[in-house]
Amino acid sequence: MNIQLIQGNFGKKDALNLIKEMINVKIKFHENKIKLSHNEEDIKMRESKIKQMQKNLFELRKQVESVKGNISLDALLEIS
């Protein structure tokens, strides 16, 4: 089963907001799991994932700022 989450052309601001919100949801998911975890390895793995997502978002912002015109986004959730 597939769910099309995002598909279309967006202005820079809207594209960044959509991506930022999606990443923030995922970060919040990991933060909540960390709060409930007592496993040191699990906590470190989730903290690493959060840092990587934050880094990706920072790099994405720089890249989007250099784009002229609209940005095409396509986000498909594939469930298998």
CSV table of N, CA, C and O in Angstrom, one decimal:
chain,number,residue,atom,x,y,z
A,1,MET,N,0.8,-1.2,0.0
A,1,MET,CA,0.0,0.0,0.0
A,1,MET,C,0.9,1.2,0.0
A,1,MET,O,1.9,1.3,0.7
A,2,ASN,N,0.5,2.2,-0.8
A,2,ASN,CA,1.2,3.5,-0.8
A,2,ASN,C,0.3,4.6,-0.5
A,2,ASN,O,-0.9,4.6,-0.8
A,3,ILE,N,0.9,5.6,0.2
A,3,ILE,CA,0.1,6.8,0.5
A,3,ILE,C,0.9,8.0,0.0
A,3,ILE,O,2.1,8.2,0.4
A,4,GLN,N,0.4,8.8,-0.9
A,4,GLN,CA,1.0,10.0,-1.4
A,4,GLN,C,0.8,11.1,-0.4
A,4,GLN,O,-0.2,11.6,-0.2
A,5,LEU,N,1.9,11.5,0.3
A,5,LEU,CA,1.9,12.5,1.4
A,5,LEU,C,1.9,13.9,0.8
A,5,LEU,O,1.2,14.8,1.2
A,6,ILE,N,2.9,14.1,-0.2
A,6,ILE,CA,3.1,15.4,-0.8
A,6,ILE,C,3.4,15.2,-2.3
A,6,ILE,O,4.1,14.3,-2.6
A,7,GLN,N,2.8,16.0,-3.1
A,7,GLN,CA,3.1,15.9,-4.5
A,7,GLN,C,2.7,17.3,-5.1
A,7,GLN,O,1.5,17.7,-5.0
A,8,GLY,N,3.6,18.0,-5.7
A,8,GLY,CA,3.3,19.2,-6.3
A,8,GLY,C,4.5,20.2,-6.3
A,8,GLY,O,5.6,19.9,-5.8
A,9,ASN,N,4.2,21.4,-6.8
A,9,ASN,CA,5.2,22.5,-6.9
A,9,ASN,C,4.8,23.5,-5.8
A,9,ASN,O,3.6,23.8,-5.6
A,10,PHE,N,5.8,24.0,-5.1
A,10,PHE,CA,5.6,24.9,-4.0
A,10,PHE,C,6.6,26.0,-4.0
A,10,PHE,O,7.7,25.8,-4.5
A,11,GLY,N,6.2,27.1,-3.5
A,11,GLY,CA,7.2,28.2,-3.3
A,11,GLY,C,8.2,27.8,-2.3
A,11,GLY,O,8.0,26.9,-1.5
A,12,LYS,N,9.4,28.5,-2.3
A,12,LYS,CA,10.4,28.1,-1.3
A,12,LYS,C,9.9,28.1,0.1
A,12,LYS,O,10.2,27.1,0.8
A,13,LYS,N,9.2,29.1,0.5
A,13,LYS,CA,8.8,29.2,1.9
A,13,LYS,C,7.8,28.0,2.3
A,13,LYS,O,8.0,27.3,3.3
A,14,ASP,N,6.9,27.7,1.4
A,14,ASP,CA,6.0,26.6,1.7
A,14,ASP,C,6.7,25.3,1.6
A,14,ASP,O,6.4,24.4,2.4
A,15,ALA,N,7.6,25.1,0.7
A,15,ALA,CA,8.3,23.8,0.6
A,15,ALA,C,9.1,23.6,1.9
A,15,ALA,O,9.1,22.5,2.4
A,16,LEU,N,9.8,24.6,2.3
A,16,LEU,CA,10.6,24.5,3.5
A,16,LEU,C,9.7,24.2,4.7
A,16,LEU,O,10.1,23.4,5.6
A,17,ASN,N,8.6,24.9,4.8
A,17,ASN,CA,7.7,24.7,5.9
A,17,ASN,C,7.2,23.2,6.0
A,17,ASN,O,7.1,22.6,7.0
A,18,LEU,N,6.8,22.7,4.8
A,18,LEU,CA,6.3,21.3,4.7
A,18,LEU,C,7.4,20.3,5.2
A,18,LEU,O,7.2,19.4,6.0
A,19,ILE,N,8.6,20.5,4.6
A,19,ILE,CA,9.7,19.6,5.0
A,19,ILE,C,10.1,19.7,6.4
A,19,ILE,O,10.3,18.7,7.1
A,20,LYS,N,10.1,21.0,6.9
A,20,LYS,CA,10.5,21.2,8.3
A,20,LYS,C,9.5,20.5,9.3
A,20,LYS,O,9.8,19.9,10.2
A,21,GLU,N,8.2,20.6,8.9
A,21,GLU,CA,7.2,20.0,9.8
A,21,GLU,C,7.3,18.5,9.8
A,21,GLU,O,7.1,17.9,10.8
A,22,MET,N,7.5,17.9,8.6
A,22,MET,CA,7.7,16.5,8.5
A,22,MET,C,8.9,16.0,9.3
A,22,MET,O,8.8,15.0,10.1
A,23,ILE,N,10.0,16.7,9.2
A,23,ILE,CA,11.2,16.3,10.0
A,23,ILE,C,10.9,16.5,11.5
A,23,ILE,O,11.3,15.7,12.3
A,24,ASN,N,10.3,17.6,11.9
A,24,ASN,CA,10.0,17.9,13.3
A,24,ASN,C,9.1,16.8,13.9
A,24,ASN,O,9.2,16.4,15.0
A,25,VAL,N,8.2,16.3,13.1
A,25,VAL,CA,7.3,15.1,13.6
A,25,VAL,C,8.2,13.9,13.9
A,25,VAL,O,8.0,13.3,14.9
A,26,LYS,N,9.1,13.6,13.0
A,26,LYS,CA,10.0,12.5,13.2
A,26,LYS,C,10.9,12.7,14.4
A,26,LYS,O,11.2,11.8,15.1
A,27,ILE,N,11.4,13.9,14.5
A,27,ILE,CA,12.3,14.2,15.7
A,27,ILE,C,11.5,14.1,17.0
A,27,ILE,O,12.0,13.5,17.9
A,28,LYS,N,10.3,14.6,17.0
A,28,LYS,CA,9.4,14.4,18.2
A,28,LYS,C,9.2,13.0,18.5
A,28,LYS,O,9.2,12.6,19.7
A,29,PHE,N,9.0,12.1,17.5
A,29,PHE,CA,8.8,10.7,17.7
A,29,PHE,C,10.0,10.1,18.4
A,29,PHE,O,9.8,9.4,19.4
A,30,HIS,N,11.2,10.4,17.9
A,30,HIS,CA,12.4,9.9,18.6
A,30,HIS,C,12.6,10.5,20.0
A,30,HIS,O,13.0,9.7,20.9
A,31,GLU,N,12.2,11.7,20.2
A,31,GLU,CA,12.4,12.3,21.5
A,31,GLU,C,11.4,11.6,22.5
A,31,GLU,O,11.8,11.3,23.7
A,32,ASN,N,10.2,11.3,22.1
A,32,ASN,CA,9.3,10.6,22.9
A,32,ASN,C,9.8,9.2,23.3
A,32,ASN,O,9.6,8.7,24.4
A,33,LYS,N,10.4,8.5,22.3
A,33,LYS,CA,10.9,7.2,22.5
A,33,LYS,C,12.1,7.2,23.5
A,33,LYS,O,12.3,6.4,24.3
A,34,ILE,N,12.9,8.3,23.4
A,34,ILE,CA,14.0,8.5,24.3
A,34,ILE,C,13.5,8.6,25.7
A,34,ILE,O,14.1,8.0,26.7
A,35,LYS,N,12.5,9.4,25.9
A,35,LYS,CA,11.9,9.6,27.3
A,35,LYS,C,11.5,8.3,27.9
A,35,LYS,O,11.5,8.2,29.1
A,36,LEU,N,11.0,7.4,27.1
A,36,LEU,CA,10.5,6.1,27.6
A,36,LEU,C,11.5,5.0,27.7
A,36,LEU,O,11.2,4.0,28.3
A,37,SER,N,12.7,5.2,27.1
A,37,SER,CA,13.7,4.2,27.0
A,37,SER,C,14.6,4.2,28.2
A,37,SER,O,14.9,5.2,28.7
A,38,HIS,N,15.0,3.0,28.5
A,38,HIS,CA,16.0,2.8,29.6
A,38,HIS,C,17.3,2.1,29.0
A,38,HIS,O,18.2,1.8,29.7
A,39,ASN,N,17.2,1.9,27.7
A,39,ASN,CA,18.3,1.3,27.0
A,39,ASN,C,19.3,2.3,26.4
A,39,ASN,O,18.9,3.1,25.5
A,40,GLU,N,20.5,2.3,27.0
A,40,GLU,CA,21.5,3.3,26.6
A,40,GLU,C,21.8,3.3,25.1
A,40,GLU,O,21.9,4.4,24.4
A,41,GLU,N,21.9,2.1,24.5
A,41,GLU,CA,22.2,2.0,23.1
A,41,GLU,C,21.1,2.6,22.2
A,41,GLU,O,21.3,3.3,21.2
A,42,ASP,N,19.8,2.3,22.6
A,42,ASP,CA,18.7,2.8,21.9
A,42,ASP,C,18.6,4.3,22.0
A,42,ASP,O,18.4,5.0,21.0
A,43,ILE,N,18.9,4.9,23.1
A,43,ILE,CA,18.9,6.3,23.3
A,43,ILE,C,20.0,7.0,22.4
A,43,ILE,O,19.7,8.0,21.7
A,44,LYS,N,21.2,6.4,22.4
A,44,LYS,CA,22.3,7.0,21.6
A,44,LYS,C,21.9,6.9,20.1
A,44,LYS,O,22.2,7.8,19.4
A,45,MET,N,21.3,5.8,19.7
A,45,MET,CA,20.9,5.6,18.3
A,45,MET,C,19.9,6.7,17.9
A,45,MET,O,20.0,7.3,16.9
A,46,ARG,N,18.9,6.9,18.7
A,46,ARG,CA,17.9,7.9,18.5
A,46,ARG,C,18.5,9.3,18.5
A,46,ARG,O,18.1,10.2,17.7
A,47,GLU,N,19.4,9.6,19.4
A,47,GLU,CA,20.0,10.9,19.5
A,47,GLU,C,20.8,11.2,18.2
A,47,GLU,O,20.8,12.3,17.6
A,48,SER,N,21.5,10.1,17.7
A,48,SER,CA,22.2,10.2,16.4
A,48,SER,C,21.3,10.5,15.3
A,48,SER,O,21.6,11.3,14.4
A,49,LYS,N,20.2,9.8,15.2
A,49,LYS,CA,19.2,10.1,14.2
A,49,LYS,C,18.6,11.5,14.2
A,49,LYS,O,18.5,12.1,13.2
A,50,ILE,N,18.4,12.0,15.4
A,50,ILE,CA,17.9,13.4,15.5
A,50,ILE,C,18.9,14.4,15.0
A,50,ILE,O,18.6,15.3,14.3
A,51,LYS,N,20.2,14.2,15.4
A,51,LYS,CA,21.2,15.1,14.9
A,51,LYS,C,21.4,15.0,13.4
A,51,LYS,O,21.6,16.1,12.8
A,52,GLN,N,21.3,13.8,12.8
A,52,GLN,CA,21.4,13.7,11.4
A,52,GLN,C,20.2,14.4,10.7
A,52,GLN,O,20.4,15.1,9.7
A,53,MET,N,19.0,14.3,11.2
A,53,MET,CA,17.9,15.0,10.6
A,53,MET,C,18.0,16.5,10.7
A,53,MET,O,17.7,17.2,9.8
A,54,GLN,N,18.5,17.0,11.9
A,54,GLN,CA,18.7,18.4,12.0
A,54,GLN,C,19.8,18.9,11.0
A,54,GLN,O,19.7,20.0,10.5
A,55,LYS,N,20.8,18.1,10.8
A,55,LYS,CA,21.9,18.5,9.9
A,55,LYS,C,21.3,18.5,8.5
A,55,LYS,O,21.6,19.4,7.7
A,56,ASN,N,20.5,17.5,8.1
A,56,ASN,CA,19.9,17.5,6.8
A,56,ASN,C,19.0,18.7,6.6
A,56,ASN,O,19.0,19.2,5.5
A,57,LEU,N,18.3,19.1,7.6
A,57,LEU,CA,17.4,20.2,7.4
A,57,LEU,C,18.2,21.5,7.2
A,57,LEU,O,17.9,22.3,6.4
A,58,PHE,N,19.3,21.6,8.0
A,58,PHE,CA,20.1,22.8,7.8
A,58,PHE,C,20.7,22.9,6.4
A,58,PHE,O,20.7,23.9,5.7
A,59,GLU,N,21.2,21.7,5.9
A,59,GLU,CA,21.8,21.7,4.5
A,59,GLU,C,20.7,21.9,3.5
A,59,GLU,O,20.9,22.6,2.5
A,60,LEU,N,19.5,21.4,3.7
A,60,LEU,CA,18.4,21.6,2.8
A,60,LEU,C,18.0,23.1,2.7
A,60,LEU,O,17.8,23.6,1.6
A,61,ARG,N,18.0,23.8,3.8
A,61,ARG,CA,17.7,25.2,3.8
A,61,ARG,C,18.6,26.0,2.9
A,61,ARG,O,18.2,26.8,2.1
A,62,LYS,N,19.9,25.7,3.0
A,62,LYS,CA,20.9,26.4,2.2
A,62,LYS,C,20.7,26.1,0.7
A,62,LYS,O,20.7,27.0,-0.1
A,63,GLN,N,20.4,24.8,0.4
A,63,GLN,CA,20.1,24.4,-1.0
A,63,GLN,C,18.9,25.1,-1.5
A,63,GLN,O,18.9,25.6,-2.7
A,64,VAL,N,17.8,25.1,-0.8
A,64,VAL,CA,16.5,25.7,-1.2
A,64,VAL,C,16.7,27.2,-1.5
A,64,VAL,O,16.1,27.7,-2.4
A,65,GLU,N,17.5,27.9,-0.7
A,65,GLU,CA,17.7,29.3,-0.8
A,65,GLU,C,18.3,29.6,-2.2
A,65,GLU,O,18.1,30.7,-2.7
A,66,SER,N,19.1,28.7,-2.7
A,66,SER,CA,19.8,29.0,-4.0
A,66,SER,C,18.9,28.6,-5.2
A,66,SER,O,19.3,29.0,-6.3
A,67,VAL,N,17.7,28.0,-5.0
A,67,VAL,CA,16.8,27.6,-6.1
A,67,VAL,C,16.0,28.9,-6.5
A,67,VAL,O,15.6,29.6,-5.7
A,68,LYS,N,15.9,29.0,-7.8
A,68,LYS,CA,15.0,30.1,-8.3
A,68,LYS,C,13.7,29.5,-8.8
A,68,LYS,O,13.7,28.4,-9.4
A,69,GLY,N,12.6,30.1,-8.4
A,69,GLY,CA,11.3,29.6,-8.7
A,69,GLY,C,10.8,28.6,-7.7
A,69,GLY,O,11.2,28.5,-6.6
A,70,ASN,N,9.8,27.8,-8.2
A,70,ASN,CA,9.2,26.8,-7.3
A,70,ASN,C,10.0,25.6,-7.1
A,70,ASN,O,10.9,25.3,-7.9
A,71,ILE,N,9.6,24.8,-6.1
A,71,ILE,CA,10.3,23.6,-5.8
A,71,ILE,C,9.3,22.4,-5.9
A,71,ILE,O,8.2,22.5,-5.4
A,72,SER,N,9.7,21.4,-6.6
A,72,SER,CA,8.8,20.2,-6.8
A,72,SER,C,9.1,19.2,-5.6
A,72,SER,O,10.3,18.9,-5.4
A,73,LEU,N,8.1,18.8,-4.9
A,73,LEU,CA,8.2,17.9,-3.9
A,73,LEU,C,7.3,16.7,-4.2
A,73,LEU,O,6.2,16.8,-4.7
A,74,ASP,N,7.9,15.5,-3.8
A,74,ASP,CA,7.1,14.3,-4.0
A,74,ASP,C,7.5,13.3,-2.9
A,74,ASP,O,8.6,12.9,-2.7
A,75,ALA,N,6.5,13.1,-2.0
A,75,ALA,CA,6.8,12.3,-0.8
A,75,ALA,C,5.8,11.2,-0.8
A,75,ALA,O,4.6,11.4,-0.6
A,76,LEU,N,6.3,10.0,-1.0
A,76,LEU,CA,5.4,8.8,-1.0
A,76,LEU,C,5.8,7.9,0.2
A,76,LEU,O,6.9,7.6,0.4
A,77,LEU,N,4.8,7.5,0.9
A,77,LEU,CA,4.9,6.5,2.0
A,77,LEU,C,4.6,5.2,1.5
A,77,LEU,O,3.5,4.9,1.1
A,78,GLU,N,5.6,4.3,1.4
A,78,GLU,CA,5.4,2.9,0.9
A,78,GLU,C,5.4,2.0,2.1
A,78,GLU,O,6.3,1.9,2.8
A,79,ILE,N,4.2,1.3,2.2
A,79,ILE,CA,4.0,0.4,3.3
A,79,ILE,C,4.1,-1.0,2.8
A,79,ILE,O,3.4,-1.4,1.9
A,80,SER,N,5.0,-1.8,3.3
A,80,SER,CA,5.2,-3.2,2.8
A,80,SER,C,5.2,-4.2,4.0
A,80,SER,O,5.4,-3.9,5.1
